[in-house]
Tab-separated table of C-alpha atoms in Angstrom:
chain	number	residue	atom	x	y	z
A	1	MET	CA	28.108	-33.017	20.226
A	2	LYS	CA	26.560	-29.591	20.919
A	3	VAL	CA	25.586	-27.602	17.841
A	4	ARG	CA	27.953	-24.732	17.053
A	5	GLN	CA	28.080	-22.030	14.397
A	6	LEU	CA	30.884	-20.624	12.288
A	7	THR	CA	31.817	-17.070	13.170
A	8	ASP	CA	32.476	-14.534	10.397
A	9	LEU	CA	36.143	-15.439	10.618
A	10	GLY	CA	35.336	-19.156	10.492
A	11	THR	CA	33.073	-18.657	7.473
A	12	ALA	CA	35.779	-16.675	5.655
A	13	LYS	CA	38.356	-19.409	6.404
A	14	PHE	CA	35.932	-22.106	5.256
A	15	ARG	CA	35.307	-20.249	2.017
A	16	THR	CA	39.056	-19.865	1.374
A	17	TRP	CA	39.651	-23.515	2.160
A	18	LEU	CA	36.866	-24.565	-0.245
A	19	GLU	CA	38.543	-22.685	-3.080
A	20	SER	CA	41.774	-24.655	-2.710
A	21	ARG	CA	40.629	-28.003	-1.382
A	22	LYS	CA	41.554	-31.289	-2.988
A	23	PRO	CA	39.120	-34.205	-3.467
A	24	GLY	CA	38.747	-36.269	-0.305
A	25	GLU	CA	40.272	-33.588	1.916
A	26	SER	CA	38.530	-32.642	5.201
A	27	PRO	CA	38.110	-29.080	6.507
A	28	PRO	CA	40.769	-27.887	9.006
A	29	PRO	CA	39.923	-28.962	12.606
A	30	SER	CA	39.746	-25.310	13.725
A	31	LEU	CA	36.553	-24.934	11.657
A	32	PHE	CA	35.041	-27.683	13.724
A	33	ASP	CA	35.664	-26.390	17.235
A	34	GLY	CA	38.250	-23.572	17.022
A	35	GLU	CA	37.786	-20.824	19.585
A	36	ASP	CA	37.864	-17.969	17.065
A	37	GLU	CA	36.301	-19.790	14.145
A	38	THR	CA	33.278	-21.241	15.952
A	39	LYS	CA	31.020	-20.558	18.877
A	40	GLU	CA	28.352	-22.483	20.690
A	41	LEU	CA	24.891	-21.630	19.472
A	42	LEU	CA	22.202	-23.940	20.729
A	43	HIS	CA	21.713	-26.462	23.451
A	44	ARG	CA	21.048	-29.118	20.882
A	45	GLU	CA	23.069	-32.260	20.306
A	46	ILE	CA	23.829	-33.755	16.920
A	47	GLU	CA	25.135	-37.209	16.178
A	48	LEU	CA	28.336	-36.645	14.242
A	49	GLY	CA	28.860	-40.153	12.896
A	50	LYS	CA	25.301	-40.484	11.573
A	51	LYS	CA	25.082	-41.522	7.919
A	52	PHE	CA	22.362	-40.274	5.587
A	53	ALA	CA	21.429	-41.972	2.331
A	54	THR	CA	19.657	-38.893	0.951
A	55	ARG	CA	19.223	-35.190	1.660
A	56	PHE	CA	15.641	-36.085	2.547
A	57	GLU	CA	16.912	-38.188	5.474
A	58	LEU	CA	19.215	-35.349	6.483
A	59	GLY	CA	16.352	-32.809	6.344
A	60	CYS	CA	14.134	-35.104	8.385
A	61	TYR	CA	16.905	-35.565	11.003
A	62	LEU	CA	17.609	-31.830	11.308
A	63	VAL	CA	13.920	-30.958	11.622
A	64	GLU	CA	13.776	-33.455	14.474
A	65	VAL	CA	16.903	-32.026	16.140
A	66	PHE	CA	15.541	-28.463	15.989
A	67	ARG	CA	11.886	-29.391	16.471
A	68	ASP	CA	11.107	-26.946	19.306
A	69	LEU	CA	12.839	-23.973	17.717
A	70	PRO	CA	11.257	-21.451	15.322
A	71	ALA	CA	12.432	-22.605	11.894
A	72	GLN	CA	12.123	-19.141	10.357
A	73	VAL	CA	14.563	-17.755	12.890
A	74	LEU	CA	16.988	-20.609	12.234
A	75	LEU	CA	16.786	-19.832	8.521
A	76	SER	CA	17.349	-16.109	8.971
A	77	GLU	CA	20.590	-14.407	8.025
A	78	LYS	CA	21.866	-14.175	11.580
A	79	ASN	CA	21.995	-17.965	11.778
A	80	ASP	CA	23.825	-18.614	8.501
A	81	GLY	CA	26.846	-19.669	10.577
A	82	LEU	CA	24.829	-22.594	11.950
A	83	TRP	CA	24.310	-24.137	8.500
A	84	ASN	CA	27.937	-23.507	7.558
A	85	TRP	CA	29.146	-25.255	10.713
A	86	LEU	CA	26.786	-28.219	10.188
A	87	THR	CA	28.237	-28.514	6.670
A	88	VAL	CA	31.720	-28.741	8.201
A	89	ALA	CA	30.431	-31.327	10.684
A	90	TYR	CA	29.044	-33.582	7.929
A	91	PHE	CA	31.575	-32.665	5.280
A	92	ASP	CA	32.691	-36.280	4.779
A	93	GLN	CA	29.257	-36.901	3.233
A	94	ILE	CA	28.366	-33.450	1.865
A	95	GLY	CA	31.740	-32.687	0.322
A	96	LYS	CA	32.248	-35.920	-1.628
A	97	LYS	CA	31.953	-33.961	-4.863
A	98	THR	CA	33.746	-30.719	-5.543
A	99	SER	CA	30.959	-28.248	-6.225
A	100	LYS	CA	30.670	-24.473	-6.154
A	101	TYR	CA	31.160	-22.810	-2.759
A	102	TRP	CA	27.536	-21.693	-2.463
A	103	HIS	CA	26.506	-25.323	-1.913
A	104	TYR	CA	28.536	-25.274	1.333
A	105	VAL	CA	28.460	-21.649	2.498
A	106	VAL	CA	25.152	-19.755	2.736
A	107	THR	CA	25.469	-17.049	0.087
A	108	ARG	CA	22.944	-14.264	0.389
A	109	ARG	CA	23.925	-12.203	-2.628
A	110	GLY	CA	25.222	-13.380	-5.973
A	111	HIS	CA	25.225	-12.011	-9.491
A	112	ALA	CA	21.562	-12.989	-9.819
A	113	GLY	CA	20.237	-12.445	-6.313
A	114	SER	CA	20.360	-14.680	-3.267
A	115	LEU	CA	21.917	-18.116	-3.668
A	116	ALA	CA	21.038	-19.241	-0.157
A	117	TYR	CA	18.628	-21.791	-1.636
A	118	ARG	CA	21.611	-23.686	-3.115
A	119	HIS	CA	23.046	-24.554	0.289
A	120	LEU	CA	22.844	-28.341	0.383
A	121	LEU	CA	22.192	-28.666	4.080
A	122	ARG	CA	20.099	-25.577	4.837
A	123	THR	CA	17.700	-26.268	1.943
A	124	SER	CA	17.332	-29.907	3.018
A	125	PHE	CA	16.160	-28.651	6.406
A	126	GLU	CA	13.934	-25.920	5.005
A	127	MET	CA	12.193	-28.034	2.393
A	128	TYR	CA	11.542	-30.910	4.793
A	129	TRP	CA	10.246	-28.418	7.360
A	130	ARG	CA	7.928	-26.806	4.797
A	131	HIS	CA	6.696	-29.855	2.913
A	132	GLY	CA	7.414	-32.924	5.038
A	133	GLU	CA	7.156	-36.182	3.085
A	134	THR	CA	6.483	-34.490	-0.261
A	135	SER	CA	9.895	-32.801	-0.169
A	136	LEU	CA	11.391	-36.137	-1.273
A	137	VAL	CA	11.079	-35.083	-4.931
A	138	MET	CA	13.731	-32.406	-4.449
A	139	LEU	CA	15.793	-34.146	-1.785
A	140	SER	CA	16.071	-37.665	-3.201
A	141	GLY	CA	19.746	-37.324	-4.159
A	142	ASP	CA	22.713	-38.136	-1.917
A	143	LEU	CA	24.126	-35.455	0.346
A	144	SER	CA	26.743	-34.216	-2.109
A	145	THR	CA	24.369	-33.871	-5.078
A	146	TRP	CA	22.374	-30.755	-5.869
A	147	GLY	CA	20.779	-31.729	-9.179
A	148	ASP	CA	18.551	-30.121	-11.747
A	149	MET	CA	15.341	-31.096	-9.944
A	150	SER	CA	16.460	-29.299	-6.760
A	151	GLU	CA	17.444	-26.271	-8.787
A	152	GLN	CA	14.123	-26.073	-10.603
A	153	LEU	CA	12.006	-26.616	-7.516
A	154	THR	CA	13.837	-24.369	-5.086
A	155	SER	CA	15.194	-21.468	-7.138
A	156	ARG	CA	11.893	-19.600	-7.188
A	157	GLN	CA	10.184	-18.996	-3.888
A	158	ASN	CA	6.708	-19.037	-5.446
A	159	ILE	CA	7.337	-22.661	-6.464
A	160	ALA	CA	9.448	-23.761	-3.504
A	161	TYR	CA	6.762	-22.721	-0.985
A	162	HIS	CA	3.785	-23.888	-3.088
A	163	HIS	CA	2.391	-26.950	-1.303
A	164	GLY	CA	0.080	-27.958	-4.149
A	165	PHE	CA	2.870	-27.756	-6.706
A	166	ILE	CA	5.438	-29.687	-4.652
A	167	ALA	CA	2.887	-32.380	-3.796
A	168	ALA	CA	2.011	-32.772	-7.497
A	169	ALA	CA	5.703	-32.902	-8.517
A	170	ASN	CA	6.342	-35.498	-5.818
A	171	GLU	CA	3.495	-37.615	-7.164
A	172	LEU	CA	4.442	-37.239	-10.821
A	173	TYR	CA	8.204	-37.549	-10.882
A	174	LEU	CA	9.048	-40.115	-8.233
A	175	HIS	CA	8.776	-43.856	-8.550
A	176	ASP	CA	9.880	-46.045	-5.624
A	177	GLY	CA	11.628	-43.063	-4.096
A	178	LYS	CA	13.725	-42.397	-7.225
A	179	LEU	CA	13.318	-39.677	-9.825
A	180	ILE	CA	11.787	-40.846	-13.092
A	181	LYS	CA	14.040	-40.377	-16.121
A	182	GLY	CA	13.264	-37.194	-18.004
A	183	ALA	CA	11.514	-35.510	-15.080
A	184	ALA	CA	13.926	-32.604	-15.014
A	185	SER	CA	15.138	-32.683	-18.620
A	186	ARG	CA	14.786	-29.515	-20.627
A	187	LEU	CA	12.368	-29.125	-23.514
A	188	LYS	CA	14.323	-28.316	-26.656
A	189	PRO	CA	13.390	-25.159	-28.525
A	190	ALA	CA	10.994	-25.836	-31.430
A	191	ARG	CA	13.683	-25.220	-34.089
A	192	LYS	CA	15.961	-27.903	-32.584
A	193	ARG	CA	13.232	-30.472	-32.056
A	194	ARG	CA	12.851	-33.326	-34.510
A	195	PRO	CA	9.376	-34.568	-35.514
A	196	GLY	CA	8.058	-36.919	-32.831
A	197	ASP	CA	10.675	-35.831	-30.298
A	198	SER	CA	8.779	-35.674	-26.997
A	199	GLY	CA	11.863	-35.167	-24.776
A	200	GLY	CA	11.175	-32.616	-22.051
A	201	ARG	CA	7.402	-32.795	-22.461
A	202	GLY	CA	5.627	-32.946	-19.116
A	203	ASN	CA	8.828	-32.124	-17.224
A	204	VAL	CA	9.002	-30.158	-14.011
A	205	ALA	CA	9.585	-26.826	-15.764
A	206	ARG	CA	6.462	-27.427	-17.848
A	207	LEU	CA	4.593	-28.315	-14.653
A	208	ALA	CA	5.412	-24.856	-13.289
A	209	LEU	CA	3.843	-23.349	-16.385
A	210	ALA	CA	0.780	-25.605	-16.190
A	211	VAL	CA	0.198	-24.793	-12.513
A	212	ARG	CA	0.563	-21.083	-13.245
A	213	ARG	CA	-2.238	-21.445	-15.796
A	214	LEU	CA	-4.379	-23.483	-13.411
A	215	CYS	CA	-4.048	-20.857	-10.705
A	216	ARG	CA	-6.135	-18.472	-12.847
A	217	THR	CA	-9.091	-20.791	-12.250
A	218	TYR	CA	-8.266	-22.809	-9.125
A	219	ASP	CA	-6.820	-22.242	-5.701
A	220	THR	CA	-3.845	-24.420	-6.607
A	221	HIS	CA	-2.152	-24.072	-3.225
A	222	GLU	CA	-4.920	-26.130	-1.644
A	223	LEU	CA	-6.102	-28.178	-4.609
A	224	PRO	CA	-5.861	-31.884	-3.698
A	225	THR	CA	-3.103	-33.603	-5.674
A	226	ASN	CA	-5.387	-36.135	-7.371
A	227	GLU	CA	-7.608	-33.302	-8.643
A	228	MET	CA	-4.608	-31.360	-9.879
A	229	LEU	CA	-3.295	-34.381	-11.784
A	230	GLN	CA	-6.642	-34.747	-13.535
A	231	LEU	CA	-6.544	-31.116	-14.621
A	232	LEU	CA	-3.058	-31.226	-16.142
A	233	PRO	CA	-2.672	-31.118	-19.935
A	234	LYS	CA	-2.079	-34.258	-22.014
A	235	GLU	CA	1.694	-33.810	-22.128
A	236	PHE	CA	1.836	-35.025	-18.495
A	237	ALA	CA	-0.048	-38.236	-19.280
A	238	ARG	CA	3.020	-40.524	-19.134
A	239	PHE	CA	3.896	-39.244	-15.676
A	240	VAL	CA	0.295	-39.220	-14.448
A	241	ALA	CA	-0.114	-42.843	-15.597
A	242	LYS	CA	2.791	-43.897	-13.346
A	243	SER	CA	1.538	-42.058	-10.268
A	244	THR	CA	0.078	-44.008	-7.380
A	245	LEU	CA	-2.898	-41.651	-7.167
A	246	SER	CA	-3.763	-42.392	-10.772
A	247	THR	CA	-3.736	-46.169	-10.104
A	248	THR	CA	-5.774	-45.908	-6.930
A	249	SER	CA	-8.416	-43.649	-8.500
A	250	LYS	CA	-9.014	-46.068	-11.392
B	1	MET	CA	-8.300	-25.887	-32.866
B	2	PRO	CA	-9.762	-22.416	-33.381
B	3	ARG	CA	-8.652	-19.872	-30.817
B	4	MET	CA	-11.290	-19.149	-28.199
B	5	SER	CA	-12.572	-15.606	-28.122
B	6	ARG	CA	-11.088	-13.502	-25.366
B	7	LEU	CA	-14.614	-12.303	-24.688
B	8	SER	CA	-15.819	-15.767	-23.754
B	9	ASN	CA	-15.676	-16.841	-20.128
B	10	PRO	CA	-15.773	-20.657	-20.035
B	11	THR	CA	-14.815	-20.843	-16.351
B	12	GLY	CA	-17.506	-18.383	-15.260
B	13	LEU	CA	-14.923	-16.453	-13.246
B	14	ILE	CA	-16.180	-13.065	-12.079
B	15	ASP	CA	-13.879	-10.092	-12.247
B	16	LEU	CA	-13.836	-8.328	-8.897
B	17	GLU	CA	-13.537	-4.568	-9.379
B	18	LYS	CA	-10.532	-3.122	-7.607
B	19	GLN	CA	-12.619	-0.295	-6.122
B	20	ARG	CA	-14.331	-2.876	-3.969
B	21	LEU	CA	-11.082	-3.775	-2.243
B	22	SER	CA	-8.540	-2.071	-0.146
B	23	ILE	CA	-5.194	-3.620	0.699
B	24	VAL	CA	-3.154	-1.627	3.136
B	25	LEU	CA	0.572	-2.221	3.114
B	26	ASP	CA	2.870	-1.260	5.930
B	27	ASP	CA	6.454	-1.756	4.856
B	28	GLN	CA	7.953	0.960	7.019
B	29	GLY	CA	8.236	-1.108	10.179
B	30	PRO	CA	10.735	-3.873	10.939
B	31	LYS	CA	8.469	-6.447	9.299
B	32	PRO	CA	6.433	-5.632	6.198
B	33	SER	CA	2.787	-6.557	6.591
B	34	TYR	CA	-0.562	-6.010	4.913
B	35	SER	CA	-4.200	-5.906	5.853
B	36	LEU	CA	-7.223	-6.647	3.699
B	37	ALA	CA	-8.932	-3.524	5.001
B	38	ALA	CA	-11.999	-3.419	2.758
B	39	LEU	CA	-13.935	-5.985	0.760
B	40	ASP	CA	-17.209	-4.578	-0.453
B	41	LEU	CA	-19.376	-7.216	-2.129
B	42	THR	CA	-22.579	-5.174	-2.070
B	43	ASP	CA	-24.873	-5.971	-5.025
B	44	MET	CA	-22.610	-8.797	-6.202
B	45	ARG	CA	-25.215	-11.471	-5.419
B	46	PHE	CA	-22.678	-14.040	-4.311
B	47	GLN	CA	-23.510	-17.105	-2.273
B	48	SER	CA	-22.964	-16.458	1.429
B	49	ASP	CA	-20.354	-19.123	2.151
B	50	LEU	CA	-17.496	-17.558	0.177
B	51	ARG	CA	-14.004	-17.298	1.601
B	52	ALA	CA	-11.471	-14.610	0.827
B	53	ILE	CA	-7.928	-15.648	-0.095
B	54	VAL	CA	-5.149	-13.134	-0.655
B	55	ILE	CA	-1.963	-13.941	-2.512
B	56	ALA	CA	0.702	-11.334	-1.856
B	57	ARG	CA	3.458	-11.144	-4.453
B	58	ARG	CA	6.824	-9.527	-4.725
B	59	GLY	CA	9.363	-10.461	-7.389
B	60	ASN	CA	9.424	-14.252	-7.659
B	61	SER	CA	7.932	-14.795	-4.242
B	62	GLU	CA	4.369	-15.087	-3.025
B	63	LEU	CA	2.415	-15.770	0.127
B	64	ARG	CA	-1.095	-17.196	0.271
B	65	THR	CA	-3.315	-16.297	3.214
B	66	ASP	CA	-6.843	-17.478	3.887
B	67	HIS	CA	-8.759	-14.526	5.343
B	68	GLY	CA	-11.827	-16.597	6.187
B	69	PRO	CA	-15.503	-15.986	5.359
B	70	VAL	CA	-16.230	-12.820	3.381
B	71	THR	CA	-18.932	-11.914	5.881
B	72	ASP	CA	-16.336	-11.564	8.632
B	73	TRP	CA	-12.927	-11.672	7.037
B	74	ARG	CA	-9.663	-11.393	8.925
B	75	LYS	CA	-8.463	-7.795	8.798
B	76	SER	CA	-5.427	-8.113	11.029
B	77	TYR	CA	-1.984	-7.436	9.610
B	78	ILE	CA	-0.299	-10.376	7.892
B	79	ASP	CA	3.471	-10.681	8.114
B	80	LEU	CA	5.149	-10.468	4.699
B	81	SER	CA	8.741	-10.861	5.825
B	82	GLU	CA	9.019	-14.220	4.021
B	83	LEU	CA	8.726	-12.481	0.667
B	84	GLY	CA	11.815	-11.165	-1.101
B	85	HIS	CA	13.368	-7.740	-0.794
B	86	ASP	CA	13.159	-6.827	-4.469
B	87	GLY	CA	10.288	-5.990	-6.768
B	88	THR	CA	6.986	-4.232	-6.445
B	89	TRP	CA	4.185	-5.421	-4.254
B	90	SER	CA	1.018	-6.718	-5.867
B	91	PHE	CA	-1.878	-8.750	-4.565
B	92	ARG	CA	-4.459	-11.199	-5.902
B	93	VAL	CA	-7.743	-11.398	-4.050
B	94	LEU	CA	-9.673	-14.601	-4.674
B	95	LEU	CA	-13.128	-15.675	-3.600
B	96	ILE	CA	-13.834	-19.375	-3.352
B	97	ALA	CA	-16.828	-21.318	-2.105
B	98	ALA	CA	-16.375	-23.308	1.087
B	99	GLY	CA	-15.264	-26.863	0.322
B	100	SER	CA	-14.321	-26.025	-3.264
B	101	HIS	CA	-11.056	-25.054	-4.904
B	102	LYS	CA	-12.500	-23.378	-7.975
B	103	LEU	CA	-12.360	-19.615	-8.015
B	104	ILE	CA	-15.694	-17.808	-8.038
B	105	ALA	CA	-14.261	-14.305	-8.427
B	106	ALA	CA	-10.838	-12.741	-8.536
B	107	ALA	CA	-9.148	-9.357	-8.551
B	108	GLU	CA	-5.716	-9.431	-10.163
B	109	ASN	CA	-2.772	-7.104	-9.677
B	110	VAL	CA	-4.302	-5.189	-6.811
B	111	ARG	CA	-1.895	-2.488	-5.683
B	112	PRO	CA	-1.767	-1.592	-2.025
B	113	ASN	CA	-2.887	1.781	-0.716
B	114	GLY	CA	-0.325	4.511	-0.188
B	115	LEU	CA	2.303	3.784	2.399
B	116	GLY	CA	1.939	5.445	5.725
B	117	ASP	CA	-1.618	6.623	5.053
B	118	SER	CA	-4.044	6.702	7.919
B	119	ASP	CA	-5.766	3.818	6.133
B	120	SER	CA	-2.994	1.549	7.400
B	121	ILE	CA	-4.411	1.945	10.870
B	122	ILE	CA	-7.958	3.148	10.348
B	123	GLY	CA	-10.080	1.296	7.814
B	124	LEU	CA	-13.367	2.470	6.324
B	125	GLU	CA	-16.585	0.472	6.203
B	126	PRO	CA	-20.063	1.494	5.088
B	127	THR	CA	-22.954	0.456	7.319
B	128	ASP	CA	-26.753	0.749	7.377
B	129	GLU	CA	-26.928	0.530	11.158
B	130	LEU	CA	-26.206	4.102	12.202
B	131	GLY	CA	-29.596	5.797	11.723
B	132	GLN	CA	-28.957	9.551	11.828
B	133	VAL	CA	-25.399	9.182	13.095
B	134	PRO	CA	-22.938	10.020	10.276
B	135	TRP	CA	-20.074	7.868	11.505
B	136	GLU	CA	-18.490	6.139	14.464
B	137	LEU	CA	-15.084	4.716	15.297
B	138	LYS	CA	-14.768	1.104	16.308
B	139	VAL	CA	-11.457	-0.002	17.832
B	140	LEU	CA	-10.627	-3.602	16.982
B	141	GLU	CA	-8.441	-4.289	19.964
B	142	THR	CA	-7.293	-7.786	19.034
B	143	GLU	CA	-6.543	-6.825	15.428
B	144	GLY	CA	-4.465	-3.769	16.228
B	145	ARG	CA	-6.535	-1.389	14.140
B	146	ALA	CA	-9.697	0.669	14.071
B	147	VAL	CA	-12.522	1.091	11.586
B	148	ILE	CA	-14.584	4.149	10.775
B	149	ARG	CA	-18.085	2.849	10.195
B	150	PHE	CA	-19.812	5.485	8.127
B	151	ASN	CA	-23.448	5.861	7.213
B	152	ARG	CA	-24.129	4.338	3.806
B	153	THR	CA	-26.733	7.041	3.157
B	154	LEU	CA	-23.795	9.454	2.894
B	155	TYR	CA	-21.289	7.296	0.995
B	156	GLN	CA	-21.946	4.021	-0.781
B	157	ASN	CA	-18.454	2.648	-0.225
B	158	ALA	CA	-15.007	3.386	1.181
B	159	ALA	CA	-13.721	4.775	-2.112
B	160	ALA	CA	-16.533	7.370	-2.214
B	161	ALA	CA	-15.826	8.454	1.359
B	162	GLU	CA	-12.099	8.726	0.673
B	163	ALA	CA	-12.750	10.810	-2.418
B	164	ASP	CA	-14.606	13.432	-0.357
B	165	LYS	CA	-12.111	15.926	1.052
B	166	HIS	CA	-14.608	17.017	3.707
B	167	PHE	CA	-14.638	13.486	4.989
B	168	THR	CA	-10.858	13.030	4.954
B	169	CYS	CA	-10.090	16.468	6.415
B	170	LEU	CA	-12.823	16.622	9.059
B	171	VAL	CA	-13.638	13.051	10.004
B	172	LEU	CA	-10.196	11.437	9.865
B	173	PRO	CA	-8.462	13.807	12.331
B	174	GLU	CA	-11.244	13.265	14.832
B	175	ALA	CA	-11.041	9.501	14.300
B	176	VAL	CA	-7.283	9.699	14.901
B	177	ARG	CA	-7.976	11.668	18.122
B	178	GLN	CA	-10.442	9.025	19.321
B	179	LEU	CA	-7.971	6.252	18.619
B	180	ALA	CA	-5.183	8.164	20.383
B	181	ARG	CA	-7.509	8.713	23.370
B	182	TRP	CA	-8.360	5.050	23.456
B	183	HIS	CA	-4.653	4.293	23.758
B	184	ALA	CA	-4.017	7.110	26.202
B	185	TYR	CA	-6.539	5.723	28.650
B	186	SER	CA	-5.567	2.080	28.232
B	187	PRO	CA	-1.810	2.562	27.896
B	188	THR	CA	-0.883	-1.109	28.199
B	189	SER	CA	-2.659	-1.722	24.896
B	190	ILE	CA	0.051	0.011	22.920
B	191	ALA	CA	2.616	-2.444	24.274
B	192	ASP	CA	0.677	-5.312	22.707
B	193	GLU	CA	2.392	-6.715	19.599
B	194	VAL	CA	-0.737	-6.313	17.435
B	195	TRP	CA	-0.437	-2.546	17.836
B	196	GLN	CA	3.101	-2.478	16.472
B	197	PRO	CA	1.882	-1.107	13.074
B	198	PHE	CA	0.187	1.750	14.964
B	199	LYS	CA	3.448	2.493	16.749
B	200	ASN	CA	5.279	2.412	13.402
B	201	TRP	CA	2.689	4.761	12.000
B	202	LEU	CA	3.170	7.161	14.907
B	203	THR	CA	6.923	7.109	14.328
B	204	LEU	CA	6.319	7.823	10.652
B	205	MET	CA	4.292	10.866	11.720
B	206	GLY	CA	7.131	11.965	13.967
B	207	VAL	CA	5.478	11.001	17.261
B	208	THR	CA	8.026	9.028	19.239
B	209	SER	CA	6.521	9.320	22.718
B	210	GLU	CA	3.920	6.921	24.055
B	211	PRO	CA	1.139	7.412	26.590
B	212	ASP	CA	2.202	6.769	30.140
B	213	GLU	CA	-0.009	4.891	32.591
B	214	SER	CA	1.032	7.111	35.482
B	215	ALA	CA	0.678	10.376	33.529
B	216	SER	CA	-1.986	12.961	34.357
B	217	THR	CA	-5.091	13.491	32.230
B	218	ASP	CA	-3.601	16.739	30.951
B	219	THR	CA	-0.415	14.988	29.805
B	220	ASN	CA	-2.418	12.318	28.040
B	221	GLU	CA	-4.652	14.912	26.370
B	222	GLU	CA	-1.506	16.732	25.241
B	223	TRP	CA	-0.192	13.509	23.716
B	224	CYS	CA	-3.500	13.055	21.817
B	225	ARG	CA	-3.235	16.631	20.513
B	226	GLU	CA	0.331	15.928	19.394
B	227	VAL	CA	-0.826	12.858	17.434
B	228	VAL	CA	-3.686	14.721	15.715
B	229	SER	CA	-1.484	17.698	14.994
B	230	ALA	CA	1.229	15.497	13.449
B	231	PHE	CA	-1.394	13.733	11.344
B	232	CYS	CA	-2.926	16.987	10.060
B	233	GLU	CA	0.512	18.440	9.418
B	234	ARG	CA	1.506	15.488	7.301
B	235	PHE	CA	-1.682	15.438	5.233
B	236	ARG	CA	-2.014	19.260	5.069
B	237	GLY	CA	-5.604	18.976	6.345
B	238	VAL	CA	-6.450	22.689	6.329
B	239	GLU	CA	-4.763	23.411	3.004
B	240	VAL	CA	-6.609	20.601	1.275
B	241	LEU	CA	-9.930	21.648	2.753
B	242	ALA	CA	-9.350	25.326	1.919
B	243	GLY	CA	-8.646	24.219	-1.658
B	244	THR	CA	-12.091	22.645	-1.909
B	245	PHE	CA	-13.748	25.905	-0.677
B	246	LYS	CA	-11.940	27.942	-3.328
B	247	TRP	CA	-12.987	25.483	-5.966
B	248	GLU	CA	-16.616	25.719	-4.794
B	249	GLU	CA	-16.472	29.543	-4.933
B	250	GLU	CA	-15.113	29.496	-8.500
B	251	GLU	CA	-17.937	27.170	-9.495
């Protein structure tokens, strides 16, 4: 089917429908091809019945579909309707869970700035386009799951666009394509921590801090991943030990 | 473990003085952009194969750009539209050796030059190659900007030249005229995308017309006068210069 986009009216209807939808319900057909709610956008075909195991697969597929088009233009505000329509098109997979509306409708302004990064489908495309294979660390969940790892890696642009950081996170926190337990867990404040409690040590939030320190001395954007892993503090040792780069360099 | 003295420098990182750099920001046009207009490493005794990296920051967003070898760094305008809309602009300028990722020198929190200044379009560079010529204008056609190359015997660096009101009030208007003339007699150049910042700058000065290929020499000369006049009006060229004369008399 040819790719369409939701019009302003379509987006408003979609948003209203999301507020009142029941689990398992599909969006009204007019949001799919209604004359007022949608319009044709690109001469690109998508396969509607295609199933995706992860958001990584979805991102990879969309990058392929739009391969000759300027990604930055596709991601700009004027094309928000595209991502909203694609969400409608794959809603049977994306909407399995009932999450906040900003995961389905591109939301430019929220109480704390833009929430566009939380759009399940748009971010899958953007992160795969920016990072290719290493985007797996933030896109390893199924289509309906956002997850703490996605939130921590995509909420700040200086991390989300940082190739060195994403490559290191991909190497540290994934094992056989799955996130390692504790990778995104939060470090408890010192007063709540019991002696010997190492929960949250070496997690992705701590990695952001470590890379910020490293960037005072190294060009971390371009630092090869194996070198970055060697420079990380001891708290990352359990993750470094599991990484493939660590095993191959031994 | 005892705390390391803040005066120690275990990484050997050299602090690059901000006066040696000039970052020109143009955020008046449709797309914000910057140019690393000056990078003066005179007397720094660095190895010759260093590369200049600039990290532009705004709010929680940043953009890294490799400007190439410090001996011939890329001065063209870099698009900043990927960065956020909120927060103040700041820049890090890093020097790294070719093939290495360790920083040799860095300048942190570099603030861009004033918006809409002539610097956005016309950079300043000291040179030893001019003999008895005080300065010359070089138009960098592919980069969409021009550079005043001034005699180092007169000013050691760009900051010293900029600090001299005689230089800014007498040399800059003439440099602006030369650049306007260059456009007036090659009018297709202004249509080139790289010259968009120059067009934005003209608009900022209140000049909305452009040179016309079919126009007469007189019309083109009139356009050049309009550009120079708008520039001098904005920067109060005569007033500023008159102020320096008064000050000299009082001395």
